[in-house]
Every structure is written in C-alpha cells, then in structure tokens.
PDB file of C-alpha atoms in Angstrom:
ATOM      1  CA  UNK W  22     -10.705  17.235  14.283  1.00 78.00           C
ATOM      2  CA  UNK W  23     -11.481  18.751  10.985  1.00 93.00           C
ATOM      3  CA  UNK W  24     -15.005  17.613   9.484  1.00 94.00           C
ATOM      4  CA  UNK W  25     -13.080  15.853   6.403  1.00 95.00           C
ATOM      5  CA  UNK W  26     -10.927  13.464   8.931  1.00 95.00           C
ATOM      6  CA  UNK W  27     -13.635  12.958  10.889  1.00 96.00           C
ATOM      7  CA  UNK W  28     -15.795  11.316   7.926  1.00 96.00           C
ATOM      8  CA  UNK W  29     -12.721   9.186   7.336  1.00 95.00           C
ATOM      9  CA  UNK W  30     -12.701   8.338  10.989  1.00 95.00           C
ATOM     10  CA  UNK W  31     -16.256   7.543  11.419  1.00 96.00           C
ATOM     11  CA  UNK W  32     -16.462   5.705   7.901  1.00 96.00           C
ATOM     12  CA  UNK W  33     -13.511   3.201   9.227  1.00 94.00           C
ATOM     13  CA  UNK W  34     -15.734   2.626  12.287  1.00 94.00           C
ATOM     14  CA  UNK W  35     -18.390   1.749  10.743  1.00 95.00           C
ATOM     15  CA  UNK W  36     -16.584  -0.944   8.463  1.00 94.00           C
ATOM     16  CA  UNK W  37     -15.515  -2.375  11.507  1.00 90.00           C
ATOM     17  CA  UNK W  38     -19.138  -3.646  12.510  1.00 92.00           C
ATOM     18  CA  UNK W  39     -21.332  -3.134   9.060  1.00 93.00           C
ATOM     19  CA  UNK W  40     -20.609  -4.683   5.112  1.00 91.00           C
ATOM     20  CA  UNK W  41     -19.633  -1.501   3.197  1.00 90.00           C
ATOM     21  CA  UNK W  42     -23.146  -1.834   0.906  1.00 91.00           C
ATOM     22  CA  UNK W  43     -24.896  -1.219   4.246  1.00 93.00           C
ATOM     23  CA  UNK W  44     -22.806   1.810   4.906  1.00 95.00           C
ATOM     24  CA  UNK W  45     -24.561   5.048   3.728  1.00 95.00           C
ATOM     25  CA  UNK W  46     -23.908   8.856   3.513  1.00 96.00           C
ATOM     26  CA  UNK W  47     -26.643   9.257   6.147  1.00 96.00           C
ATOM     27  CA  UNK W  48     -24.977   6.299   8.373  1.00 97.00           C
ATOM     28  CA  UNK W  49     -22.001   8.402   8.354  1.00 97.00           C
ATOM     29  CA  UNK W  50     -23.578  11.960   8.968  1.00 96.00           C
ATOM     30  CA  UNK W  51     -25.455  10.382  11.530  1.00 96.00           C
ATOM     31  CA  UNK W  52     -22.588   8.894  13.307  1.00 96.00           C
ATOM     32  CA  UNK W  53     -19.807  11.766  13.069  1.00 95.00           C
ATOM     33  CA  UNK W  54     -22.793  14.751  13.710  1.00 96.00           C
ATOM     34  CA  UNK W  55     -22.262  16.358  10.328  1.00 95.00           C
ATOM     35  CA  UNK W  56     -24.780  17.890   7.826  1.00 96.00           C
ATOM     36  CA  UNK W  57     -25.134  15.736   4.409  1.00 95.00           C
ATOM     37  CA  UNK W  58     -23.883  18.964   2.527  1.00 96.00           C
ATOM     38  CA  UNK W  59     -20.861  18.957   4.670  1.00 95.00           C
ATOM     39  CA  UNK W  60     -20.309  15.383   3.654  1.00 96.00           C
ATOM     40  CA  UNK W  61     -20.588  16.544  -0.163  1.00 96.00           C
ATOM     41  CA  UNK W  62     -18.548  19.462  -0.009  1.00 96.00           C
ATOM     42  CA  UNK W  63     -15.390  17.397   1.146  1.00 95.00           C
ATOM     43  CA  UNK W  64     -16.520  13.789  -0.850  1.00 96.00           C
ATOM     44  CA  UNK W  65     -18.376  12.757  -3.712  1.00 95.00           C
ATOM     45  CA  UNK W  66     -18.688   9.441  -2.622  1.00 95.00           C
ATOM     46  CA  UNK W  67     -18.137   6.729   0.019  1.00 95.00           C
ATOM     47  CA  UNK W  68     -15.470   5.673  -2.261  1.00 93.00           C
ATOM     48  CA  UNK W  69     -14.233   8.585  -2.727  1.00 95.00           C
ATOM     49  CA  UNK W  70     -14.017   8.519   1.265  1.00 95.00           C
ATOM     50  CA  UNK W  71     -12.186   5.511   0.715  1.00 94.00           C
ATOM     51  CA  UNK W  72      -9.562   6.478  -1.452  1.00 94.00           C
ATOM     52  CA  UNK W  73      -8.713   9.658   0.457  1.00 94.00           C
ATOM     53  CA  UNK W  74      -8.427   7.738   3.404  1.00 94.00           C
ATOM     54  CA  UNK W  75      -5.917   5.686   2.133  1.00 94.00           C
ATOM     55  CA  UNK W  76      -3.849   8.208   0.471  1.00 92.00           C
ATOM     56  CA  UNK W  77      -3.404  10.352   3.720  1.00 91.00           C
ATOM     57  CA  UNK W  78      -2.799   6.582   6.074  1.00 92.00           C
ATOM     58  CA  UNK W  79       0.818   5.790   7.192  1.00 90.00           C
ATOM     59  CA  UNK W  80       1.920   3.022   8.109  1.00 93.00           C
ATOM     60  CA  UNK W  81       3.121   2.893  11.522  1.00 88.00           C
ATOM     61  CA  UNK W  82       6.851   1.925  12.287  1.00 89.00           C
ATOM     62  CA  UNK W  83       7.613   1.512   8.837  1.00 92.00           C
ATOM     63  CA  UNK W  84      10.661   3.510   9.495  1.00 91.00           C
ATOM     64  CA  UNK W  85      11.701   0.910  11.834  1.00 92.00           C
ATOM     65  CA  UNK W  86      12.235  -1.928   9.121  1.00 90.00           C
ATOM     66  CA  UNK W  87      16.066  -2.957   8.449  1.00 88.00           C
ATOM     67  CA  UNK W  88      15.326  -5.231   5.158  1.00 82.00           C
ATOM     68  CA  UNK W  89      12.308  -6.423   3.174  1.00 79.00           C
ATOM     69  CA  UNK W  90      11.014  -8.875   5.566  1.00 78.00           C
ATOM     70  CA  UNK W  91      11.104  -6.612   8.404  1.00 84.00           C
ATOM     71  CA  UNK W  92       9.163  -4.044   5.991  1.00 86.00           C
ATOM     72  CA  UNK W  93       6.657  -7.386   4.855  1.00 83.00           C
ATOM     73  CA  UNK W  94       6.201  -7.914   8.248  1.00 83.00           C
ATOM     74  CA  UNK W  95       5.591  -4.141   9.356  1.00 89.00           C
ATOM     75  CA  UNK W  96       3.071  -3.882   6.426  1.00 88.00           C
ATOM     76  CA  UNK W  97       1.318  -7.235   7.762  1.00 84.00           C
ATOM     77  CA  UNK W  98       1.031  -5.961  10.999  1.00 86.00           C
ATOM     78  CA  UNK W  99      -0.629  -2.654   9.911  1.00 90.00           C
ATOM     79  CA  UNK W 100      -3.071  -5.111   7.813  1.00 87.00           C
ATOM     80  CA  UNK W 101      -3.804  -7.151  10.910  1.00 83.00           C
ATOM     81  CA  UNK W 102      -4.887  -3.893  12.772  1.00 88.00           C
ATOM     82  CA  UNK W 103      -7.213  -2.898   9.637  1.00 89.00           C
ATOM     83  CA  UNK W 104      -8.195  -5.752   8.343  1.00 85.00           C
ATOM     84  CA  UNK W 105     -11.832  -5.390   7.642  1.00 87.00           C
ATOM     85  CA  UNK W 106     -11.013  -1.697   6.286  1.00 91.00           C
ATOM     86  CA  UNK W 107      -8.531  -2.920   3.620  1.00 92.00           C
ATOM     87  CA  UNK W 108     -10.862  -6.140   3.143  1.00 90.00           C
ATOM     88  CA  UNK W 109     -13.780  -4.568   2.321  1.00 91.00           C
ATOM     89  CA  UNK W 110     -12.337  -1.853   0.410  1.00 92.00           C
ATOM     90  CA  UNK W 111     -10.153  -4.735  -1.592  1.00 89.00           C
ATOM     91  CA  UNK W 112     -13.497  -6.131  -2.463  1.00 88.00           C
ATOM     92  CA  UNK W 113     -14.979  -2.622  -3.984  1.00 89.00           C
ATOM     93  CA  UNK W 114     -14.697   0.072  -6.377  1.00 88.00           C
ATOM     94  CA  UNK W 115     -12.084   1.367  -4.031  1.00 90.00           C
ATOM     95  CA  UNK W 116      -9.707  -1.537  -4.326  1.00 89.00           C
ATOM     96  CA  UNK W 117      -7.015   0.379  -5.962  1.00 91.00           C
ATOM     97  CA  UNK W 118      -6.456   2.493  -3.776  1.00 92.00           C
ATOM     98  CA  UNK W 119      -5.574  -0.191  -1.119  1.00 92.00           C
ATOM     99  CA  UNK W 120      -2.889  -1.601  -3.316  1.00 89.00           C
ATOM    100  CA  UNK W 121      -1.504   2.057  -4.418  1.00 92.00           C
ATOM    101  CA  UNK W 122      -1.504   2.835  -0.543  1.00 94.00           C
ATOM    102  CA  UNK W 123       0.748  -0.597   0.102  1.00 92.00           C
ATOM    103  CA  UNK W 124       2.843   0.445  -3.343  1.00 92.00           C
ATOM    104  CA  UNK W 125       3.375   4.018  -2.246  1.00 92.00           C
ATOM    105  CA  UNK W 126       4.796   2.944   1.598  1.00 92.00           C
ATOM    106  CA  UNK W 127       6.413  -0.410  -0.189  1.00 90.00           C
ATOM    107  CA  UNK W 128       8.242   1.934  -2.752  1.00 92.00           C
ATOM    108  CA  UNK W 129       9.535   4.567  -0.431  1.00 90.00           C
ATOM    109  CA  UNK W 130      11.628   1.911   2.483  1.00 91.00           C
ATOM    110  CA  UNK W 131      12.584  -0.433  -0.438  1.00 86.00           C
ATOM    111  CA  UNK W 132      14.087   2.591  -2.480  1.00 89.00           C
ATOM    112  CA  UNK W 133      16.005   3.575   1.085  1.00 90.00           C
ATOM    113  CA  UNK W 134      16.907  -0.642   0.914  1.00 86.00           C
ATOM    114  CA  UNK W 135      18.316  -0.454  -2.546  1.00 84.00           C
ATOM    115  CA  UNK W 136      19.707   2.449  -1.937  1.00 86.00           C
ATOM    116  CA  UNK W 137      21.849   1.683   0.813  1.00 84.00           C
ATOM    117  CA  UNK W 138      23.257  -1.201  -0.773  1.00 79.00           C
ATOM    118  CA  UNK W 139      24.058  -0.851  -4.374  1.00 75.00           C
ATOM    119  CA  UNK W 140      24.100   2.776  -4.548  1.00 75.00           C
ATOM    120  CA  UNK W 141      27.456   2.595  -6.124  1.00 71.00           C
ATOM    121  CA  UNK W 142      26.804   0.106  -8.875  1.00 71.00           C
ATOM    122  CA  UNK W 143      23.326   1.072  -9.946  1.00 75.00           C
ATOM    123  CA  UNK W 144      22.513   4.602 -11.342  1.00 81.00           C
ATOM    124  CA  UNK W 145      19.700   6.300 -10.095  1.00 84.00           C
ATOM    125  CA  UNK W 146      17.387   5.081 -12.894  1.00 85.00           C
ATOM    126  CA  UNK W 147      17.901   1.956 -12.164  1.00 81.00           C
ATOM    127  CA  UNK W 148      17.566   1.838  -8.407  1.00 83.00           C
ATOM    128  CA  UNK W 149      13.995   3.399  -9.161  1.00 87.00           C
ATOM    129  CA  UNK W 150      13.096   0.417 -11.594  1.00 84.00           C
ATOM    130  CA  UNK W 151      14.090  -2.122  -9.069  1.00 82.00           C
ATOM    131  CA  UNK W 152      12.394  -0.208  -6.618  1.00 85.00           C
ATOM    132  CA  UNK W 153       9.270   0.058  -8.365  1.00 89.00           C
ATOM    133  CA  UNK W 154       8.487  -3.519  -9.597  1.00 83.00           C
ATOM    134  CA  UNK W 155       9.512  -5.093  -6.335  1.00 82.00           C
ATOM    135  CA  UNK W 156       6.792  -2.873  -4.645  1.00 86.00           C
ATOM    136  CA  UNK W 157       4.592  -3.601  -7.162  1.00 87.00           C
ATOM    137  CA  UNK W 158       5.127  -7.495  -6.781  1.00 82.00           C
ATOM    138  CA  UNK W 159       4.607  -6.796  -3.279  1.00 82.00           C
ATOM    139  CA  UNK W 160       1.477  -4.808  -2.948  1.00 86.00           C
ATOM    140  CA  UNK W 161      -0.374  -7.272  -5.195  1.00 84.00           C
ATOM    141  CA  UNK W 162       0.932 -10.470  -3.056  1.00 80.00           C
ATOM    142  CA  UNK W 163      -0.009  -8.959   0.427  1.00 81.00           C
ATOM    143  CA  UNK W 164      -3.514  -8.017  -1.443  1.00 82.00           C
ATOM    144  CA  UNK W 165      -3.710 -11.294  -2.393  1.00 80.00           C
ATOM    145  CA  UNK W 166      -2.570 -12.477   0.491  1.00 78.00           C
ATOM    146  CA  UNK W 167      -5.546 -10.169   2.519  1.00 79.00           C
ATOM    147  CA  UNK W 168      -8.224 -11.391   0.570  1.00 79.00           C
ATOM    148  CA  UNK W 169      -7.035 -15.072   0.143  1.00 77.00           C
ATOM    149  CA  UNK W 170      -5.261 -16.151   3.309  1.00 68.00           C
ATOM    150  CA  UNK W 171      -4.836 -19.553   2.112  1.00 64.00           C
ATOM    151  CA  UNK W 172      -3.543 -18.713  -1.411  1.00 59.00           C
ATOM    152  CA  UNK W 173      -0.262 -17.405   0.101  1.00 55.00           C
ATOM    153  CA  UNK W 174       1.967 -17.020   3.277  1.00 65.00           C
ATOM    154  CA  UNK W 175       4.323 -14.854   4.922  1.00 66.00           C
ATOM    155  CA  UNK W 176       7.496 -17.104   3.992  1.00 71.00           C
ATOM    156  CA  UNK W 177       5.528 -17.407   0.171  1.00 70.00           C
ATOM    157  CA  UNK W 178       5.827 -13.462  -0.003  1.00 69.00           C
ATOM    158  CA  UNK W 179       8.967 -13.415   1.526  1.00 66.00           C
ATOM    159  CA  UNK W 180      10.878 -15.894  -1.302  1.00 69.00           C
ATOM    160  CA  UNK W 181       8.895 -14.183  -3.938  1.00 68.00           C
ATOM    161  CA  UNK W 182      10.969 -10.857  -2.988  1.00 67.00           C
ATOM    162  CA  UNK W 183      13.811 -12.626  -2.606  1.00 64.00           C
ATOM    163  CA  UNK W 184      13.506 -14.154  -5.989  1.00 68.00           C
ATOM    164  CA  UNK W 185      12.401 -10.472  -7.733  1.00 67.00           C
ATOM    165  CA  UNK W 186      14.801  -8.895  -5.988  1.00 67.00           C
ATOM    166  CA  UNK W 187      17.676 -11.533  -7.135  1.00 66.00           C
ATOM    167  CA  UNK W 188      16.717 -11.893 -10.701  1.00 70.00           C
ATOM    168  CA  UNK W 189      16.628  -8.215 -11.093  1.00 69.00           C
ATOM    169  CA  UNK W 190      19.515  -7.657  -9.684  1.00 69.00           C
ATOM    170  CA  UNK W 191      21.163 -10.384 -11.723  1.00 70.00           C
ATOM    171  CA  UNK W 192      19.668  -9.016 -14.925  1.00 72.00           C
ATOM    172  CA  UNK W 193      20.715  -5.277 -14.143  1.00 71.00           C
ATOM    173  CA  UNK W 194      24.328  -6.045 -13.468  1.00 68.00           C
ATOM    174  CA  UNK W 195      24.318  -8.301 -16.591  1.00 73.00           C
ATOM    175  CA  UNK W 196      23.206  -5.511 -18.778  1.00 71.00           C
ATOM    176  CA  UNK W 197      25.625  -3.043 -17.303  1.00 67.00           C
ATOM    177  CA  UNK W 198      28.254  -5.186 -18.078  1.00 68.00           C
ATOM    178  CA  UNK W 199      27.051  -6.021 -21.583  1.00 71.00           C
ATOM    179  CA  UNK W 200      26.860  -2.009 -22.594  1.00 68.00           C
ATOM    180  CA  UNK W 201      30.428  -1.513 -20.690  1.00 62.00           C
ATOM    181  CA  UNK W 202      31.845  -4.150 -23.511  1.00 60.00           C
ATOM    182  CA  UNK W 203      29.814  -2.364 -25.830  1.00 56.00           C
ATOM    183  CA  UNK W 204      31.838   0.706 -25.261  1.00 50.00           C
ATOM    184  CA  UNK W 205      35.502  -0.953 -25.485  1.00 43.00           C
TER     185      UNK W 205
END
C-alpha cells in the first residue's frame, strides 16, 4: 500500500474509535509506522487528509442503481458503513468535501438517469443543469440528513427529488416551448 493511502487508511480507523480533535499527526504516524516527514510530504494537514480521502472514495454499487431512489438508497448505504467518517468530517473544516464527494457520485448516475430518458428533448446543456441542481439538492439533504437524523427521512429525500426533478422538468420543457413560438 503506498504511504499516502495508508495515512488515509489509518486516519479513517482512527475516527472510528477517537473524536477527530483527539486525532493527531503523531496518532497517525504512530499507528500506520510512518515518519512525521513522510506524513508532510504527502499532507499538510489532517484535513487535508480528509479531503483527499474523499476525493479518491467511490461509492460502492453505485453502478447498480436503476433510478434516483435506488441511487438515494445506494448513497445511504455507503453512509451507514462510514458513518462516523462522514460525521465527523461534516462537523469540521473538512465538511465540504463530504458534500462535494456525495455531489460528484450524485452528478455522474443522475446525468446517466437524465440521460437515458429525455435525451431527445433536452439538449446537452440542459441535461447538465438538471443534473447538477438535483445533485446538489441531494448532497445537502443526505448531509443534513447524516448529521440530523430526525430533521429528515429517506421517503423526505426521496419526494424532495421527485419534486426538483418534476418542477425542473416542467420549467425546461415550458421554456423550450416558449423560444420555439418565439421563432415562428
């Protein structure tokens, strides 16, 4: 295992059993067997662990999911696994990078969604708008949802795509029919 991945790898351990502000560079050398200069030649931070973690993380059977709440479900299943990882980073400097990692996986299936079914009434500019603020709605409600279990639930996420999704749709169409009159 190269020494970066195995900082990432130790770090998520030790989130697992420790609150992050208890974590330390030396916890983490200690743990993986690496030299603190090691540690600073691949990171400049715990954070900075943090974030690279996340951007390199897939989500496992994503590819699997048929429609957006087989993909909210998916996503929930990965959080379940890595709950106090995503937790814990939610709640620090790192927090962005949880909900860019649940944008970035969101985006990608929900593109392939759109894609499949209105590829030939929607132009490609449009599929990516759609694309992009329905991943965006849904990375901040499964955050939310993460840190706040309460707050929100699986069928609350689930009619809040719905409702994006439909209203979006609704509006596109509308204004592609308004600029073909436009034209006549």
């Amino acid at each position: 295992m190269k020494k970066e991945e195995l900082i990432k790898q130790t770090l998520k351990e030790l989130i697992e059993t420790l609150p992050l502000n208890e974590i330390t560079v030396q916890k983490i050398c200690k743990e993986s067997g690496i030299k603190r200069q090691t540690f600073y030649y691949h990171f400049t931070s715990i954070y900075d662990v943090l974030i690279a973690y996340f951007l390199s993380e897939r989500i496992e059977n994503i590819e699997s999911a048929s429609n957006w709440s087989a993909l909210v479900h998916v996503v929930l299943a990965y959080a379940g696994k890595n709950r106090q990882l995503i937790l814990k980073t939610l709640k620090s400097d790192a927090a962005d990078a949880v909900e860019s990692f649940f944008y970035n996986n969101l985006y990608k299936k929900g593109r392939q969604f759109i894609v499949e079914k209105y590829q030939t009434s929607l132009d490609k500019n449009d599929i990516n708008e759609v694309a992009k603020l329905i991943s965006d709605s849904l990375a901040r409600e499964i955050s939310r949802l993460l840190i706040n279990p309460q707050e929100l639930s699986i069928s609350a996420i689930e009619e809040n795509i719905s409702k994006t999704f439909d209203g979006m749709m609704d509006l596109i169409c509308e204004n592609k029919k308004n600029k073909g009159r436009k034209k006549v």
